[in-house]
PDB file of C-alpha atoms in Angstrom:
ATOM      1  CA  UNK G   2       0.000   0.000   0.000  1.00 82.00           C
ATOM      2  CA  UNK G   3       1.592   2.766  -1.078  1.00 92.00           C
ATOM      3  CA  UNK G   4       0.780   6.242   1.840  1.00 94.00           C
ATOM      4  CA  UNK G   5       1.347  10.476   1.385  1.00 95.00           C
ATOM      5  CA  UNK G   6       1.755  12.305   4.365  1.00 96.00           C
ATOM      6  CA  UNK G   7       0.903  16.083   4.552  1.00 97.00           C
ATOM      7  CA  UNK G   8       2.202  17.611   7.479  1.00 96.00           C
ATOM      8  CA  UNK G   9       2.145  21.155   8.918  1.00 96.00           C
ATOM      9  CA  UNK G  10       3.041  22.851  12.203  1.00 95.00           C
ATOM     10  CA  UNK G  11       0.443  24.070  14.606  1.00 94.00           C
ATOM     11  CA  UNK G  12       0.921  26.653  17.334  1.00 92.00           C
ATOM     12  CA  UNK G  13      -0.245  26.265  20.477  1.00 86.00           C
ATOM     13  CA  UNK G  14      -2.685  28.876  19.977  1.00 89.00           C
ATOM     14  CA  UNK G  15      -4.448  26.981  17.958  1.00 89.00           C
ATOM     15  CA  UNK G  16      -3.098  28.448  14.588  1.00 94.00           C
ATOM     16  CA  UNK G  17      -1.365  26.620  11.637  1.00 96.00           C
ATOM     17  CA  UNK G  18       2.055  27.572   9.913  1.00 95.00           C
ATOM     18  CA  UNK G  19       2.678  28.665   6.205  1.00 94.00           C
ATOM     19  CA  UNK G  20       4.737  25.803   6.384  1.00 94.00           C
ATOM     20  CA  UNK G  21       3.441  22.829   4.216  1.00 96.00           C
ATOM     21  CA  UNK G  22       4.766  19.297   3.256  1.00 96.00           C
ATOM     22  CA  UNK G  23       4.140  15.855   1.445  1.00 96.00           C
ATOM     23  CA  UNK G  24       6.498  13.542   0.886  1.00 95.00           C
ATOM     24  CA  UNK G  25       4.988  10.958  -1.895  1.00 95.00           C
ATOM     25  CA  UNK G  26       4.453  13.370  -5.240  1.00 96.00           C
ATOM     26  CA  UNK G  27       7.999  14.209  -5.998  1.00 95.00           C
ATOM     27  CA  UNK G  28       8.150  17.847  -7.894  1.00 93.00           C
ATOM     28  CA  UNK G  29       4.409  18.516  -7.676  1.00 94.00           C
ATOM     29  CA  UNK G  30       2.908  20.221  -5.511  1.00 96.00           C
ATOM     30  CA  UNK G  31      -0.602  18.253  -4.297  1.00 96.00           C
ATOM     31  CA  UNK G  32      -4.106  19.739  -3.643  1.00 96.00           C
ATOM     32  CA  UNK G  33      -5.536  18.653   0.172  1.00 96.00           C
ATOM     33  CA  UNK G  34      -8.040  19.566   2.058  1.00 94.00           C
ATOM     34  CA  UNK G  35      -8.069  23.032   0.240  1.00 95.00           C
ATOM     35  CA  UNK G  36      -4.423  23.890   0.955  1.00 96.00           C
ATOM     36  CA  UNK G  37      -1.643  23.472  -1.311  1.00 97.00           C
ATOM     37  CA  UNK G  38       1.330  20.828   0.128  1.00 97.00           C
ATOM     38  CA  UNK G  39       4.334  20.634  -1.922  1.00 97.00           C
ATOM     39  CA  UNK G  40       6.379  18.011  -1.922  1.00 96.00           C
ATOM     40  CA  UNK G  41       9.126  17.837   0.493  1.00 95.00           C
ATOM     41  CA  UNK G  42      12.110  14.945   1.000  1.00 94.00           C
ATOM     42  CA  UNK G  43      10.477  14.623   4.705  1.00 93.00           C
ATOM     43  CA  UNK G  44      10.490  10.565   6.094  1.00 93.00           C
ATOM     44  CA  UNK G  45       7.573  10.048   9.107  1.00 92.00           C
ATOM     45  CA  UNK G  46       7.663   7.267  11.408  1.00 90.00           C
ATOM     46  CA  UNK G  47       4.832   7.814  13.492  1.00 78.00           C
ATOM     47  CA  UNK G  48       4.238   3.940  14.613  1.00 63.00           C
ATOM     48  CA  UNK G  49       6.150   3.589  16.916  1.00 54.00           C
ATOM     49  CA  UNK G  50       4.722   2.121  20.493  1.00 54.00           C
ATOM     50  CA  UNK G  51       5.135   0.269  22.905  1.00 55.00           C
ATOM     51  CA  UNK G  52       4.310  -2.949  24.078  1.00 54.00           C
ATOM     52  CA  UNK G  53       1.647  -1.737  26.882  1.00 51.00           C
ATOM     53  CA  UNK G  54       0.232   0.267  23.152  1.00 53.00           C
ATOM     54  CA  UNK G  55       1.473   4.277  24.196  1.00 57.00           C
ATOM     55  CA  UNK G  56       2.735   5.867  21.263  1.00 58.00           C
ATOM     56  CA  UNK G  57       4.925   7.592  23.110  1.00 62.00           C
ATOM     57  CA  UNK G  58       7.988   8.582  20.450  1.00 73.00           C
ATOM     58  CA  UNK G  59       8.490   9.149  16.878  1.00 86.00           C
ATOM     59  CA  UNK G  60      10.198  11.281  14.314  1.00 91.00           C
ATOM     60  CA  UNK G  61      10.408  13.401  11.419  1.00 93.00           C
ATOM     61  CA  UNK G  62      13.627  13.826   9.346  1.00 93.00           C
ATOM     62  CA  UNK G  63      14.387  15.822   6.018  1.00 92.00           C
ATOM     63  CA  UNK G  64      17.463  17.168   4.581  1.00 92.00           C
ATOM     64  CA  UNK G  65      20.322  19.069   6.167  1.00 89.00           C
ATOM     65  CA  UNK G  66      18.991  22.815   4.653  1.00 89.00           C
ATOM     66  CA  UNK G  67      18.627  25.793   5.911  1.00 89.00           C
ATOM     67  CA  UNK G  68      14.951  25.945   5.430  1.00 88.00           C
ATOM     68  CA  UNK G  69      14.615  22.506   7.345  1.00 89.00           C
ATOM     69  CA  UNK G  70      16.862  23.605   9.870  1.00 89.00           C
ATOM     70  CA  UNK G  71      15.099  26.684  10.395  1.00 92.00           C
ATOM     71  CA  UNK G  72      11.482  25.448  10.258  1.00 93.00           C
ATOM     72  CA  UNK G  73      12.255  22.658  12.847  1.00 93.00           C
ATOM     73  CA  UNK G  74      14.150  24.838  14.884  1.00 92.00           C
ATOM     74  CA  UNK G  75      11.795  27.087  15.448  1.00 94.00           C
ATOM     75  CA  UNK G  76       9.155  24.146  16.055  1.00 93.00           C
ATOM     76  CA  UNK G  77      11.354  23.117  18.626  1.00 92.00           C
ATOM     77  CA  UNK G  78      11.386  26.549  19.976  1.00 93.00           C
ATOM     78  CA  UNK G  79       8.428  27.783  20.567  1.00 92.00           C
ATOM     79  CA  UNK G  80       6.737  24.542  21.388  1.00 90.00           C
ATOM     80  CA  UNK G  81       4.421  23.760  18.295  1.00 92.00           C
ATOM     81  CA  UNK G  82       2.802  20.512  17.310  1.00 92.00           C
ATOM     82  CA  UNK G  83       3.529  18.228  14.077  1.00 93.00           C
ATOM     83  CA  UNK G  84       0.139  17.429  12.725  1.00 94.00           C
ATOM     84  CA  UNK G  85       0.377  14.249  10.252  1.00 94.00           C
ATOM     85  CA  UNK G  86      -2.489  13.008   8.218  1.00 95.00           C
ATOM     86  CA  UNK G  87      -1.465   9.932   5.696  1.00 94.00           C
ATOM     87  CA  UNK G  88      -3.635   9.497   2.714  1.00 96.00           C
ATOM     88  CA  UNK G  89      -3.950   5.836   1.086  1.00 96.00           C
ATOM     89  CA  UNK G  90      -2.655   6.420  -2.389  1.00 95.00           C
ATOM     90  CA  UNK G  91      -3.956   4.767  -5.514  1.00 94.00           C
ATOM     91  CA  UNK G  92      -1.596   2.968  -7.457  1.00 90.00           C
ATOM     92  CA  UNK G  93      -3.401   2.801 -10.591  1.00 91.00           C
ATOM     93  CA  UNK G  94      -3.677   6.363 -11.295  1.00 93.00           C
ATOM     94  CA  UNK G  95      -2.079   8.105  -8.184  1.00 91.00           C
ATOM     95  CA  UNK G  96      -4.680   9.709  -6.787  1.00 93.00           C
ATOM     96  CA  UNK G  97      -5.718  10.040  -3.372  1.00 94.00           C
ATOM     97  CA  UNK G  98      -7.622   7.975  -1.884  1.00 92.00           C
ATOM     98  CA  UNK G  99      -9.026   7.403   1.944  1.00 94.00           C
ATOM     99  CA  UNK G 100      -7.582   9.398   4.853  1.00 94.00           C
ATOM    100  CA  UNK G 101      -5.945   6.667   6.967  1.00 94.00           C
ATOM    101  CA  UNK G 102      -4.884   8.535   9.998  1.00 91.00           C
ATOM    102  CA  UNK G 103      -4.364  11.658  11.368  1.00 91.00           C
ATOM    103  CA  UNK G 104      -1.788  12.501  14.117  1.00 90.00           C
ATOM    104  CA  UNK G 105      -0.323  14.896  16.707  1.00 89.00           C
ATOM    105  CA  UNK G 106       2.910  15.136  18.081  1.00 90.00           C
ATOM    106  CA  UNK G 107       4.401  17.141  20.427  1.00 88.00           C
ATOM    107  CA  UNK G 108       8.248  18.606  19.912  1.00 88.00           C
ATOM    108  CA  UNK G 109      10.748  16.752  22.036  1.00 87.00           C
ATOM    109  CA  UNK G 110      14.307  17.684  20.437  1.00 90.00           C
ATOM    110  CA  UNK G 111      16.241  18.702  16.997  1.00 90.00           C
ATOM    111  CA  UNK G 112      18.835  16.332  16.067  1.00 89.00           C
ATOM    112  CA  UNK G 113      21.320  17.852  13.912  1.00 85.00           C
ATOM    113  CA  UNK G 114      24.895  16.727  13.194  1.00 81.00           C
ATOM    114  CA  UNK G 115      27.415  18.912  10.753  1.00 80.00           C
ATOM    115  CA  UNK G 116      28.419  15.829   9.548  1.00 82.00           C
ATOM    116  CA  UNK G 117      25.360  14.352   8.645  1.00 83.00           C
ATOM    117  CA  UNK G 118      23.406  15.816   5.393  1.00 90.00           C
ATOM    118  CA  UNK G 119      20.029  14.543   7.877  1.00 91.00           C
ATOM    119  CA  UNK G 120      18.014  16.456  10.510  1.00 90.00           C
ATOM    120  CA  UNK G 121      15.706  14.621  12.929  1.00 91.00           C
ATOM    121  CA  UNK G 122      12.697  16.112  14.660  1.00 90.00           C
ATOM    122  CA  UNK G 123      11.859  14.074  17.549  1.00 89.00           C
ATOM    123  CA  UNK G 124       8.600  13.695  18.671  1.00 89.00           C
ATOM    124  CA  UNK G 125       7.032  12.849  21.803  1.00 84.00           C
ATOM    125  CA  UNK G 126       2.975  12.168  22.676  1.00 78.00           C
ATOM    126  CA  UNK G 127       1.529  15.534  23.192  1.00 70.00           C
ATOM    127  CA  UNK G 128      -0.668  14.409  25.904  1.00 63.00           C
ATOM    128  CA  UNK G 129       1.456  13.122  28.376  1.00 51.00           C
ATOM    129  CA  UNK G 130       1.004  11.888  31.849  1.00 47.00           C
ATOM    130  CA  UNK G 131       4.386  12.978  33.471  1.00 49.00           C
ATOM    131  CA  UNK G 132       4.238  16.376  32.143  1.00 46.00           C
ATOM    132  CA  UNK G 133       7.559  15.763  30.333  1.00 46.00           C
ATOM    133  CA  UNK G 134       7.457  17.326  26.371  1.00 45.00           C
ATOM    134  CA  UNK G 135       3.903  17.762  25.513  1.00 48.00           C
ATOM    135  CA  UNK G 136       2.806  20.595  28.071  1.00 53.00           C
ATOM    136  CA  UNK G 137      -0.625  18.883  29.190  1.00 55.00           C
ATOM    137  CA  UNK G 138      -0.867  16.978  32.409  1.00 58.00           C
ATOM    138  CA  UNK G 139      -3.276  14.454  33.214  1.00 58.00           C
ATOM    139  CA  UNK G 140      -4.514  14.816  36.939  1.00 64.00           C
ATOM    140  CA  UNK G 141      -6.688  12.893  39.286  1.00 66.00           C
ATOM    141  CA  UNK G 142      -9.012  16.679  39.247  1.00 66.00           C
ATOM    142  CA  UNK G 143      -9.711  16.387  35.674  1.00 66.00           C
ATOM    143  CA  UNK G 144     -10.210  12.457  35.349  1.00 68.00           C
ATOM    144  CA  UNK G 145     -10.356  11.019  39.035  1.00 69.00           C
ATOM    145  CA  UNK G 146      -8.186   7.672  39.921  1.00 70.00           C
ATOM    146  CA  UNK G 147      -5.121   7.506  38.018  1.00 62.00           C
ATOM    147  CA  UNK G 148      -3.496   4.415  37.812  1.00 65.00           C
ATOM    148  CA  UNK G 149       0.043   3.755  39.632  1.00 67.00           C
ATOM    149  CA  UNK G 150       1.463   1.151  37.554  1.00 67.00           C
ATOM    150  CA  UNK G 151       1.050  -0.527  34.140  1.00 65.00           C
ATOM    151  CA  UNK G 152      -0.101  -3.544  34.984  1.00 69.00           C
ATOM    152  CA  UNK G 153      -3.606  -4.736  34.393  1.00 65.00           C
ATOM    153  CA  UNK G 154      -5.150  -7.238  36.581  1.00 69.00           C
ATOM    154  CA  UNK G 155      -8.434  -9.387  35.357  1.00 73.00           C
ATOM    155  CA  UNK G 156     -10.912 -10.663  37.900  1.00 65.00           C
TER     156      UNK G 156
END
């Protein structure tokens, strides 16, 4: 099965970024949900979990430029989320065809090596329990017991 992903920045007041990307039609730039995503050399693995099922990391890497550098930087920055939708693709005629998923991610760190022509946008769950990257906090006020370990017990 062949998958696009658009992706685009969102503040945390709610607003999106100029900043657009897919990563399937090389050298076009592709018509989605009325806004215009040109095609960027941007990899997504957003599947990663683990094996209690929290996604809890993933990451976003594109080339070594100064427009990726700066874009990411400044998500990093100031704190923005990484909203991913992937689009089934049609192999027959390459259009698009169901939305499959759509994601948010919180900004953990920017990886970025001189030495490598790659720079990595970690990302991080941005609801998180332990208040670590994502900024929201679940507490017993807003959903009553919380639990105080992972383990599940069946009666």
């Amino acid at each position: 099965m062949d998958c696009c992903n658009f992706i685009r920045f969102k503040r945390r007041d709610g607003s999106y970024t100029q900043w657009l990307a897919q990563n399937y039609f090389v050298q076009r730039e592709i018509t989605y949900d009325g806004l215009e995503y040109p095609f960027r050399p941007i990899a997504v693995a957003t599947n990663s979990s683990s094996r209690g099922g929290d996604r809890s990391e993933a990451a976003i890497a594109g080339p070594a430029s100064d427009l990726t550098l700066n874009i990411f930087g400044e998500a990093e920055s100031q704190d923005w989320l990484v909203e991913v939708k992937t689009v089934k693709v049609n192999r027959t005629d390459n259009s698009l065809d169901s939305l499959l998923t759509t994601e948010y991610w919180a900004i953990r760190q920017l990886q970025s090596d001189t030495r490598e022509p790659v720079v990595t946008l970690q990302l991080a769950s941005p609801l998180d329990a332990v208040m670590s990257p994502g900024g929201r906090v679940l507490s017993q006020s807003l959903v009553g017991s919380l639990p105080t370990s992972g383990s599940l017990i069946i009666q």
